[in-house]
Short mmCIF file of N, CA and C in Angstrom, two decimals:
data_model
loop_
_atom_site.label_atom_id
_atom_site.label_comp_id
_atom_site.label_asym_id
_atom_site.label_seq_id
_atom_site.Cartn_x
_atom_site.Cartn_y
_atom_site.Cartn_z
N MET A 42 -2.31 -13.25 37.22
CA MET A 42 -1.60 -13.02 38.45
C MET A 42 -0.48 -14.05 38.61
N HIS A 43 -0.75 -15.30 38.27
CA HIS A 43 0.28 -16.34 38.43
C HIS A 43 1.48 -16.08 37.52
N TRP A 44 1.20 -15.67 36.28
CA TRP A 44 2.29 -15.37 35.35
C TRP A 44 3.09 -14.18 35.84
N GLN A 45 2.40 -13.14 36.31
CA GLN A 45 3.08 -11.93 36.80
C GLN A 45 3.98 -12.25 38.00
N LYS A 46 3.49 -13.07 38.91
CA LYS A 46 4.30 -13.43 40.07
C LYS A 46 5.59 -14.12 39.64
N ALA A 47 5.48 -15.02 38.68
CA ALA A 47 6.67 -15.73 38.19
C ALA A 47 7.59 -14.77 37.44
N LEU A 48 7.02 -13.92 36.61
CA LEU A 48 7.80 -12.97 35.82
C LEU A 48 8.55 -11.99 36.72
N LEU A 49 7.91 -11.51 37.75
CA LEU A 49 8.51 -10.51 38.64
C LEU A 49 9.42 -11.13 39.70
N GLY A 50 9.43 -12.46 39.77
CA GLY A 50 10.29 -13.13 40.74
C GLY A 50 9.79 -13.04 42.16
N ILE A 51 8.48 -12.90 42.34
CA ILE A 51 7.92 -12.80 43.68
C ILE A 51 7.10 -14.04 44.03
N SER A 52 7.32 -15.10 43.29
CA SER A 52 6.59 -16.34 43.50
C SER A 52 7.33 -17.24 44.48
N ASP A 53 6.59 -17.87 45.35
CA ASP A 53 7.19 -18.86 46.24
C ASP A 53 7.52 -20.14 45.47
N ASN A 54 6.74 -20.41 44.41
CA ASN A 54 6.95 -21.59 43.60
C ASN A 54 6.71 -21.22 42.14
N ARG A 55 7.76 -20.81 41.47
CA ARG A 55 7.68 -20.30 40.10
C ARG A 55 7.02 -21.30 39.15
N GLU A 56 7.49 -22.53 39.18
CA GLU A 56 6.95 -23.56 38.27
C GLU A 56 5.45 -23.76 38.50
N GLU A 57 5.05 -23.80 39.76
CA GLU A 57 3.63 -23.99 40.09
C GLU A 57 2.80 -22.81 39.56
N ASN A 58 3.32 -21.60 39.74
CA ASN A 58 2.59 -20.42 39.24
C ASN A 58 2.47 -20.44 37.71
N LEU A 59 3.54 -20.83 37.04
CA LEU A 59 3.49 -20.89 35.58
C LEU A 59 2.52 -21.97 35.10
N GLU A 60 2.53 -23.10 35.76
CA GLU A 60 1.59 -24.17 35.39
C GLU A 60 0.15 -23.73 35.65
N LYS A 61 -0.08 -23.01 36.74
CA LYS A 61 -1.42 -22.50 37.05
C LYS A 61 -1.86 -21.48 35.99
N ALA A 62 -0.94 -20.63 35.57
CA ALA A 62 -1.25 -19.66 34.52
C ALA A 62 -1.65 -20.38 33.24
N LEU A 63 -0.92 -21.44 32.88
CA LEU A 63 -1.27 -22.22 31.69
C LEU A 63 -2.63 -22.90 31.85
N GLU A 64 -2.90 -23.38 33.02
CA GLU A 64 -4.20 -24.03 33.29
C GLU A 64 -5.35 -23.05 33.05
N PHE A 65 -5.24 -21.86 33.62
CA PHE A 65 -6.30 -20.85 33.43
C PHE A 65 -6.40 -20.41 31.97
N ALA A 66 -5.25 -20.27 31.31
CA ALA A 66 -5.26 -19.86 29.90
C ALA A 66 -5.94 -20.91 29.04
N ASN A 67 -5.66 -22.17 29.30
CA ASN A 67 -6.30 -23.23 28.53
C ASN A 67 -7.80 -23.30 28.79
N GLU A 68 -8.20 -23.01 30.02
CA GLU A 68 -9.64 -22.92 30.32
C GLU A 68 -10.27 -21.77 29.52
N ALA A 69 -9.56 -20.66 29.43
CA ALA A 69 -10.07 -19.52 28.66
C ALA A 69 -10.20 -19.88 27.18
N LEU A 70 -9.24 -20.64 26.65
CA LEU A 70 -9.33 -21.07 25.26
C LEU A 70 -10.53 -21.98 25.04
N GLY A 71 -10.89 -22.75 26.07
CA GLY A 71 -12.07 -23.60 25.97
C GLY A 71 -13.33 -22.77 25.79
N LEU A 72 -13.31 -21.54 26.29
CA LEU A 72 -14.46 -20.65 26.15
C LEU A 72 -14.44 -19.88 24.83
N ASP A 73 -13.23 -19.56 24.35
CA ASP A 73 -13.10 -18.82 23.09
C ASP A 73 -11.75 -19.16 22.48
N GLU A 74 -11.76 -20.06 21.53
CA GLU A 74 -10.50 -20.51 20.92
C GLU A 74 -9.87 -19.47 20.00
N ASN A 75 -10.58 -18.38 19.74
CA ASN A 75 -10.05 -17.32 18.90
C ASN A 75 -9.54 -16.12 19.70
N ALA A 76 -9.39 -16.28 20.99
CA ALA A 76 -8.93 -15.19 21.84
C ALA A 76 -7.40 -15.08 21.73
N TYR A 77 -6.95 -14.25 20.81
CA TYR A 77 -5.52 -14.14 20.56
C TYR A 77 -4.75 -13.69 21.79
N THR A 78 -5.37 -12.89 22.65
CA THR A 78 -4.66 -12.44 23.85
C THR A 78 -4.36 -13.60 24.79
N THR A 79 -5.18 -14.64 24.74
CA THR A 79 -4.90 -15.82 25.54
C THR A 79 -3.66 -16.52 25.01
N TYR A 80 -3.53 -16.58 23.69
CA TYR A 80 -2.32 -17.15 23.12
C TYR A 80 -1.10 -16.32 23.49
N ASP A 81 -1.27 -14.99 23.55
CA ASP A 81 -0.18 -14.11 23.99
C ASP A 81 0.32 -14.55 25.37
N LEU A 82 -0.62 -14.79 26.27
CA LEU A 82 -0.26 -15.23 27.62
C LEU A 82 0.43 -16.59 27.57
N ILE A 83 -0.16 -17.51 26.81
CA ILE A 83 0.39 -18.87 26.75
C ILE A 83 1.83 -18.85 26.25
N PHE A 84 2.10 -18.13 25.16
CA PHE A 84 3.48 -18.19 24.65
C PHE A 84 4.45 -17.45 25.56
N ASN A 85 3.98 -16.48 26.30
CA ASN A 85 4.88 -15.82 27.26
C ASN A 85 5.20 -16.75 28.43
N VAL A 86 4.22 -17.50 28.89
CA VAL A 86 4.47 -18.49 29.95
C VAL A 86 5.43 -19.55 29.43
N GLU A 87 5.20 -20.01 28.21
CA GLU A 87 6.07 -21.04 27.64
C GLU A 87 7.51 -20.54 27.48
N LEU A 88 7.66 -19.27 27.19
CA LEU A 88 9.02 -18.71 27.14
C LEU A 88 9.70 -18.82 28.49
N LEU A 89 8.97 -18.47 29.54
CA LEU A 89 9.55 -18.57 30.89
C LEU A 89 9.88 -20.02 31.25
N LEU A 90 9.11 -20.96 30.70
CA LEU A 90 9.37 -22.38 30.93
C LEU A 90 10.43 -22.94 29.97
N ARG A 91 10.90 -22.08 29.07
CA ARG A 91 11.89 -22.45 28.05
C ARG A 91 11.36 -23.54 27.11
N GLU A 92 10.08 -23.48 26.85
CA GLU A 92 9.44 -24.39 25.89
C GLU A 92 9.31 -23.63 24.56
N TYR A 93 10.46 -23.45 23.90
CA TYR A 93 10.54 -22.56 22.75
C TYR A 93 9.70 -23.01 21.56
N ALA A 94 9.70 -24.30 21.25
CA ALA A 94 8.93 -24.78 20.09
C ALA A 94 7.45 -24.51 20.28
N SER A 95 6.95 -24.77 21.45
CA SER A 95 5.54 -24.53 21.74
C SER A 95 5.23 -23.03 21.76
N ALA A 96 6.14 -22.24 22.31
CA ALA A 96 5.95 -20.78 22.33
C ALA A 96 5.89 -20.23 20.91
N LEU A 97 6.77 -20.71 20.04
CA LEU A 97 6.75 -20.27 18.64
C LEU A 97 5.44 -20.65 17.96
N SER A 98 4.98 -21.86 18.22
CA SER A 98 3.72 -22.32 17.63
C SER A 98 2.55 -21.45 18.08
N HIS A 99 2.49 -21.16 19.37
CA HIS A 99 1.40 -20.33 19.89
C HIS A 99 1.52 -18.88 19.42
N ALA A 100 2.75 -18.39 19.25
CA ALA A 100 2.93 -17.04 18.72
C ALA A 100 2.40 -16.95 17.30
N GLU A 101 2.65 -17.98 16.50
CA GLU A 101 2.13 -18.01 15.13
C GLU A 101 0.60 -18.03 15.12
N LEU A 102 0.01 -18.80 16.03
CA LEU A 102 -1.45 -18.82 16.14
C LEU A 102 -2.00 -17.45 16.48
N ALA A 103 -1.37 -16.80 17.43
CA ALA A 103 -1.81 -15.46 17.83
C ALA A 103 -1.70 -14.48 16.66
N LEU A 104 -0.60 -14.57 15.91
CA LEU A 104 -0.42 -13.69 14.75
C LEU A 104 -1.48 -13.96 13.68
N ASP A 105 -1.84 -15.22 13.51
CA ASP A 105 -2.90 -15.56 12.54
C ASP A 105 -4.23 -14.94 12.95
N LEU A 106 -4.49 -14.93 14.26
CA LEU A 106 -5.75 -14.40 14.77
C LEU A 106 -5.78 -12.87 14.83
N ALA A 107 -4.62 -12.26 14.99
CA ALA A 107 -4.53 -10.80 15.10
C ALA A 107 -3.38 -10.31 14.21
N PRO A 108 -3.54 -10.40 12.89
CA PRO A 108 -2.43 -10.10 11.99
C PRO A 108 -1.94 -8.65 12.02
N VAL A 109 -2.75 -7.73 12.49
CA VAL A 109 -2.29 -6.33 12.59
C VAL A 109 -2.35 -5.82 14.03
N GLY A 110 -2.35 -6.73 14.98
CA GLY A 110 -2.33 -6.34 16.38
C GLY A 110 -0.92 -6.00 16.81
N SER A 111 -0.70 -4.75 17.16
CA SER A 111 0.67 -4.33 17.47
C SER A 111 1.25 -5.05 18.69
N ASN A 112 0.45 -5.24 19.73
CA ASN A 112 0.97 -5.90 20.93
C ASN A 112 1.32 -7.36 20.65
N THR A 113 0.42 -8.06 19.98
CA THR A 113 0.68 -9.46 19.65
C THR A 113 1.90 -9.57 18.73
N THR A 114 1.99 -8.68 17.76
CA THR A 114 3.12 -8.69 16.83
C THR A 114 4.43 -8.45 17.59
N ALA A 115 4.44 -7.50 18.51
CA ALA A 115 5.64 -7.22 19.30
C ALA A 115 5.99 -8.39 20.21
N LEU A 116 4.99 -8.95 20.87
CA LEU A 116 5.25 -10.10 21.75
C LEU A 116 5.79 -11.28 20.96
N ALA A 117 5.22 -11.52 19.78
CA ALA A 117 5.71 -12.61 18.94
C ALA A 117 7.14 -12.33 18.48
N GLY A 118 7.46 -11.07 18.22
CA GLY A 118 8.83 -10.71 17.88
C GLY A 118 9.79 -11.05 19.01
N GLY A 119 9.37 -10.79 20.24
CA GLY A 119 10.20 -11.16 21.38
C GLY A 119 10.39 -12.66 21.50
N VAL A 120 9.34 -13.42 21.19
CA VAL A 120 9.44 -14.89 21.21
C VAL A 120 10.46 -15.34 20.16
N LYS A 121 10.38 -14.75 18.99
CA LYS A 121 11.32 -15.12 17.92
C LYS A 121 12.76 -14.81 18.35
N LEU A 122 12.99 -13.65 18.96
CA LEU A 122 14.34 -13.32 19.44
C LEU A 122 14.82 -14.34 20.46
N SER A 123 13.96 -14.62 21.43
CA SER A 123 14.34 -15.53 22.52
C SER A 123 14.51 -16.97 22.05
N SER A 124 13.90 -17.30 20.93
CA SER A 124 13.94 -18.67 20.43
C SER A 124 15.00 -18.89 19.35
N GLY A 125 15.81 -17.87 19.11
CA GLY A 125 16.91 -18.04 18.17
C GLY A 125 16.60 -17.65 16.74
N TYR A 126 15.58 -16.83 16.53
CA TYR A 126 15.22 -16.37 15.20
C TYR A 126 15.23 -14.83 15.17
N PRO A 127 16.43 -14.25 15.32
CA PRO A 127 16.50 -12.79 15.45
C PRO A 127 16.02 -12.03 14.21
N GLU A 128 16.27 -12.54 13.01
CA GLU A 128 15.82 -11.81 11.81
C GLU A 128 14.30 -11.68 11.79
N GLU A 129 13.61 -12.79 12.09
CA GLU A 129 12.16 -12.75 12.13
C GLU A 129 11.67 -11.88 13.28
N GLY A 130 12.36 -11.96 14.41
CA GLY A 130 11.98 -11.16 15.57
C GLY A 130 12.10 -9.67 15.29
N VAL A 131 13.21 -9.27 14.69
CA VAL A 131 13.41 -7.86 14.35
C VAL A 131 12.34 -7.38 13.38
N ALA A 132 12.05 -8.21 12.38
CA ALA A 132 11.02 -7.83 11.39
C ALA A 132 9.66 -7.63 12.07
N LEU A 133 9.31 -8.51 12.99
CA LEU A 133 8.03 -8.37 13.70
C LEU A 133 8.02 -7.14 14.60
N LEU A 134 9.12 -6.87 15.28
CA LEU A 134 9.18 -5.69 16.16
C LEU A 134 9.06 -4.40 15.35
N GLU A 135 9.73 -4.36 14.21
CA GLU A 135 9.63 -3.17 13.36
C GLU A 135 8.19 -3.01 12.85
N LYS A 136 7.57 -4.12 12.50
CA LYS A 136 6.18 -4.08 12.03
C LYS A 136 5.26 -3.58 13.15
N ALA A 137 5.48 -4.06 14.36
CA ALA A 137 4.65 -3.63 15.50
C ALA A 137 4.77 -2.13 15.73
N MET A 138 5.97 -1.59 15.54
CA MET A 138 6.18 -0.15 15.72
C MET A 138 5.47 0.64 14.63
N ARG A 139 5.35 0.07 13.44
CA ARG A 139 4.60 0.74 12.37
C ARG A 139 3.10 0.66 12.64
N TYR A 140 2.65 -0.47 13.18
CA TYR A 140 1.22 -0.63 13.48
C TYR A 140 0.75 0.36 14.54
N GLU A 141 1.60 0.59 15.52
CA GLU A 141 1.21 1.46 16.65
C GLU A 141 2.36 2.41 16.94
N PRO A 142 2.32 3.60 16.36
CA PRO A 142 3.43 4.56 16.57
C PRO A 142 3.64 4.96 18.03
N ASP A 143 2.63 4.84 18.85
CA ASP A 143 2.76 5.15 20.27
C ASP A 143 3.02 3.84 21.02
N TYR A 144 4.12 3.20 20.70
CA TYR A 144 4.43 1.87 21.21
C TYR A 144 5.04 1.91 22.61
N ALA A 145 4.99 0.75 23.25
CA ALA A 145 5.57 0.61 24.59
C ALA A 145 7.09 0.64 24.52
N GLN A 146 7.73 1.10 25.56
CA GLN A 146 9.19 1.23 25.60
C GLN A 146 9.90 -0.11 25.39
N ARG A 147 9.27 -1.19 25.79
CA ARG A 147 9.93 -2.49 25.66
C ARG A 147 10.17 -2.87 24.20
N ILE A 148 9.40 -2.31 23.28
CA ILE A 148 9.52 -2.71 21.88
C ILE A 148 10.85 -2.23 21.29
N PRO A 149 11.20 -0.94 21.37
CA PRO A 149 12.52 -0.57 20.85
C PRO A 149 13.66 -1.18 21.66
N ASP A 150 13.45 -1.43 22.94
CA ASP A 150 14.48 -2.12 23.73
C ASP A 150 14.77 -3.49 23.13
N GLN A 151 13.70 -4.23 22.81
CA GLN A 151 13.87 -5.55 22.21
C GLN A 151 14.44 -5.45 20.80
N LEU A 152 14.02 -4.41 20.07
CA LEU A 152 14.54 -4.21 18.72
C LEU A 152 16.05 -4.01 18.76
N ILE A 153 16.51 -3.20 19.68
CA ILE A 153 17.96 -2.97 19.81
C ILE A 153 18.67 -4.28 20.14
N TYR A 154 18.10 -5.06 21.02
CA TYR A 154 18.68 -6.37 21.38
C TYR A 154 18.78 -7.25 20.14
N GLY A 155 17.71 -7.30 19.36
CA GLY A 155 17.72 -8.11 18.14
C GLY A 155 18.73 -7.61 17.12
N LEU A 156 18.83 -6.30 16.95
CA LEU A 156 19.80 -5.75 16.02
C LEU A 156 21.22 -6.09 16.46
N CYS A 157 21.46 -6.08 17.76
CA CYS A 157 22.78 -6.49 18.28
C CYS A 157 23.04 -7.97 17.97
N MET A 158 22.01 -8.80 18.13
CA MET A 158 22.15 -10.22 17.82
C MET A 158 22.56 -10.42 16.36
N LEU A 159 22.01 -9.58 15.50
CA LEU A 159 22.30 -9.67 14.07
C LEU A 159 23.57 -8.93 13.67
N LYS A 160 24.22 -8.31 14.65
CA LYS A 160 25.45 -7.54 14.44
C LYS A 160 25.23 -6.38 13.48
N LYS A 161 24.05 -5.81 13.55
CA LYS A 161 23.72 -4.62 12.75
C LYS A 161 23.92 -3.40 13.65
N TYR A 162 25.18 -3.11 13.91
CA TYR A 162 25.52 -2.10 14.90
C TYR A 162 25.17 -0.68 14.47
N ASP A 163 25.28 -0.38 13.19
CA ASP A 163 24.91 0.97 12.74
C ASP A 163 23.42 1.21 12.98
N GLN A 164 22.60 0.21 12.67
CA GLN A 164 21.16 0.34 12.93
C GLN A 164 20.90 0.42 14.43
N THR A 165 21.65 -0.37 15.20
CA THR A 165 21.49 -0.36 16.66
C THR A 165 21.73 1.04 17.19
N VAL A 166 22.80 1.66 16.74
CA VAL A 166 23.14 3.01 17.19
C VAL A 166 22.04 3.99 16.78
N SER A 167 21.55 3.87 15.55
CA SER A 167 20.49 4.78 15.08
C SER A 167 19.24 4.67 15.94
N VAL A 168 18.83 3.43 16.24
CA VAL A 168 17.62 3.23 17.05
C VAL A 168 17.86 3.74 18.47
N ALA A 169 19.03 3.44 19.03
CA ALA A 169 19.32 3.88 20.40
C ALA A 169 19.37 5.41 20.48
N GLU A 170 19.99 6.04 19.49
CA GLU A 170 20.05 7.51 19.50
C GLU A 170 18.66 8.12 19.34
N ALA A 171 17.82 7.50 18.51
CA ALA A 171 16.44 7.98 18.37
C ALA A 171 15.68 7.84 19.68
N MET A 172 15.92 6.74 20.39
CA MET A 172 15.28 6.55 21.70
C MET A 172 15.72 7.64 22.67
N LEU A 173 17.02 7.93 22.66
CA LEU A 173 17.54 8.95 23.57
C LEU A 173 17.02 10.33 23.22
N ALA A 174 16.90 10.62 21.94
CA ALA A 174 16.36 11.92 21.52
C ALA A 174 14.91 12.04 21.96
N ALA A 175 14.15 10.96 21.78
CA ALA A 175 12.75 10.97 22.22
C ALA A 175 12.67 11.11 23.74
N ALA A 176 13.61 10.47 24.42
CA ALA A 176 13.62 10.53 25.88
C ALA A 176 13.89 11.96 26.34
N GLU A 177 14.81 12.62 25.66
CA GLU A 177 15.13 14.00 26.02
C GLU A 177 13.93 14.89 25.79
N GLU A 178 13.27 14.67 24.67
CA GLU A 178 12.09 15.46 24.34
C GLU A 178 10.98 15.26 25.38
N ALA A 179 10.85 14.03 25.85
CA ALA A 179 9.80 13.71 26.81
C ALA A 179 10.29 13.87 28.26
N LYS A 180 11.52 14.31 28.41
CA LYS A 180 12.14 14.43 29.75
C LYS A 180 12.10 13.08 30.47
N ASP A 181 12.36 12.05 29.70
CA ASP A 181 12.35 10.69 30.21
C ASP A 181 13.78 10.13 30.04
N PHE A 182 14.07 9.01 30.66
CA PHE A 182 15.39 8.42 30.57
C PHE A 182 15.24 6.96 30.16
N HIS A 183 16.03 6.55 29.18
CA HIS A 183 15.96 5.18 28.70
C HIS A 183 17.30 4.49 28.93
N ALA A 184 17.38 3.76 30.01
CA ALA A 184 18.62 3.06 30.35
C ALA A 184 18.98 2.04 29.29
N GLY A 185 17.97 1.42 28.66
CA GLY A 185 18.23 0.41 27.64
C GLY A 185 19.08 0.94 26.50
N ALA A 186 18.78 2.12 26.03
CA ALA A 186 19.55 2.70 24.93
C ALA A 186 21.00 2.91 25.34
N HIS A 187 21.23 3.44 26.54
CA HIS A 187 22.59 3.64 27.02
C HIS A 187 23.32 2.30 27.19
N ARG A 188 22.61 1.31 27.70
CA ARG A 188 23.21 0.00 27.94
C ARG A 188 23.73 -0.60 26.62
N TYR A 189 22.91 -0.54 25.56
CA TYR A 189 23.33 -1.13 24.30
C TYR A 189 24.40 -0.30 23.61
N LEU A 190 24.32 1.01 23.71
CA LEU A 190 25.39 1.83 23.15
C LEU A 190 26.71 1.54 23.84
N ALA A 191 26.68 1.36 25.14
CA ALA A 191 27.90 1.03 25.88
C ALA A 191 28.43 -0.34 25.48
N ALA A 192 27.53 -1.28 25.26
CA ALA A 192 27.94 -2.64 24.94
C ALA A 192 28.62 -2.74 23.58
N ILE A 193 28.20 -1.91 22.63
CA ILE A 193 28.79 -2.03 21.29
C ILE A 193 29.86 -0.98 21.01
N SER A 194 30.15 -0.13 21.99
CA SER A 194 31.16 0.91 21.79
C SER A 194 32.55 0.33 21.89
#
C-alpha cells in the first residue's frame, strides 16, 4: 500500500511511504530470503528513490531467484532501462514477452521506450504497429503506441 500510494502520487509524504514500503519488504525478506517478489517490490521502490545501483543489484537477485518468471524479468527490464542500460532492458523485456505470451500492456510500452532509446526506429514502428493491430482486434486502444509513433515520425 505504501509503495502504491507513492507510485500513484496520492501520498501525503512520498519519501515516508517509500521508506515504510522498504521496511516492510525487508521484514518479509527476514521471513523468506528467497521471496523473489519481495525483491521485485524493493527494486521498484529503489527506482522511485532513484537509488539505481541498489535497484540493479536487487533486480539481479530477483532474476537469479526466478530466472523464467515473466513478471520479474519484465520488471528487471524496466529497471535496466531506467538505470541507463537500454540494451539489457530491451533484451529482458523481449524475453519476458516470450515467457508469457499473454503479457501486461506495460511490457510492450516499455519495450518501445527502450527501442527508442537505442534509436532502433524500424523495430519501434514494428512493435507499435503490432500493438495497434492487437488493439484493433481486441477493440482496445493503446495510447502508448500512438505516442511513440508520433514521437519518431
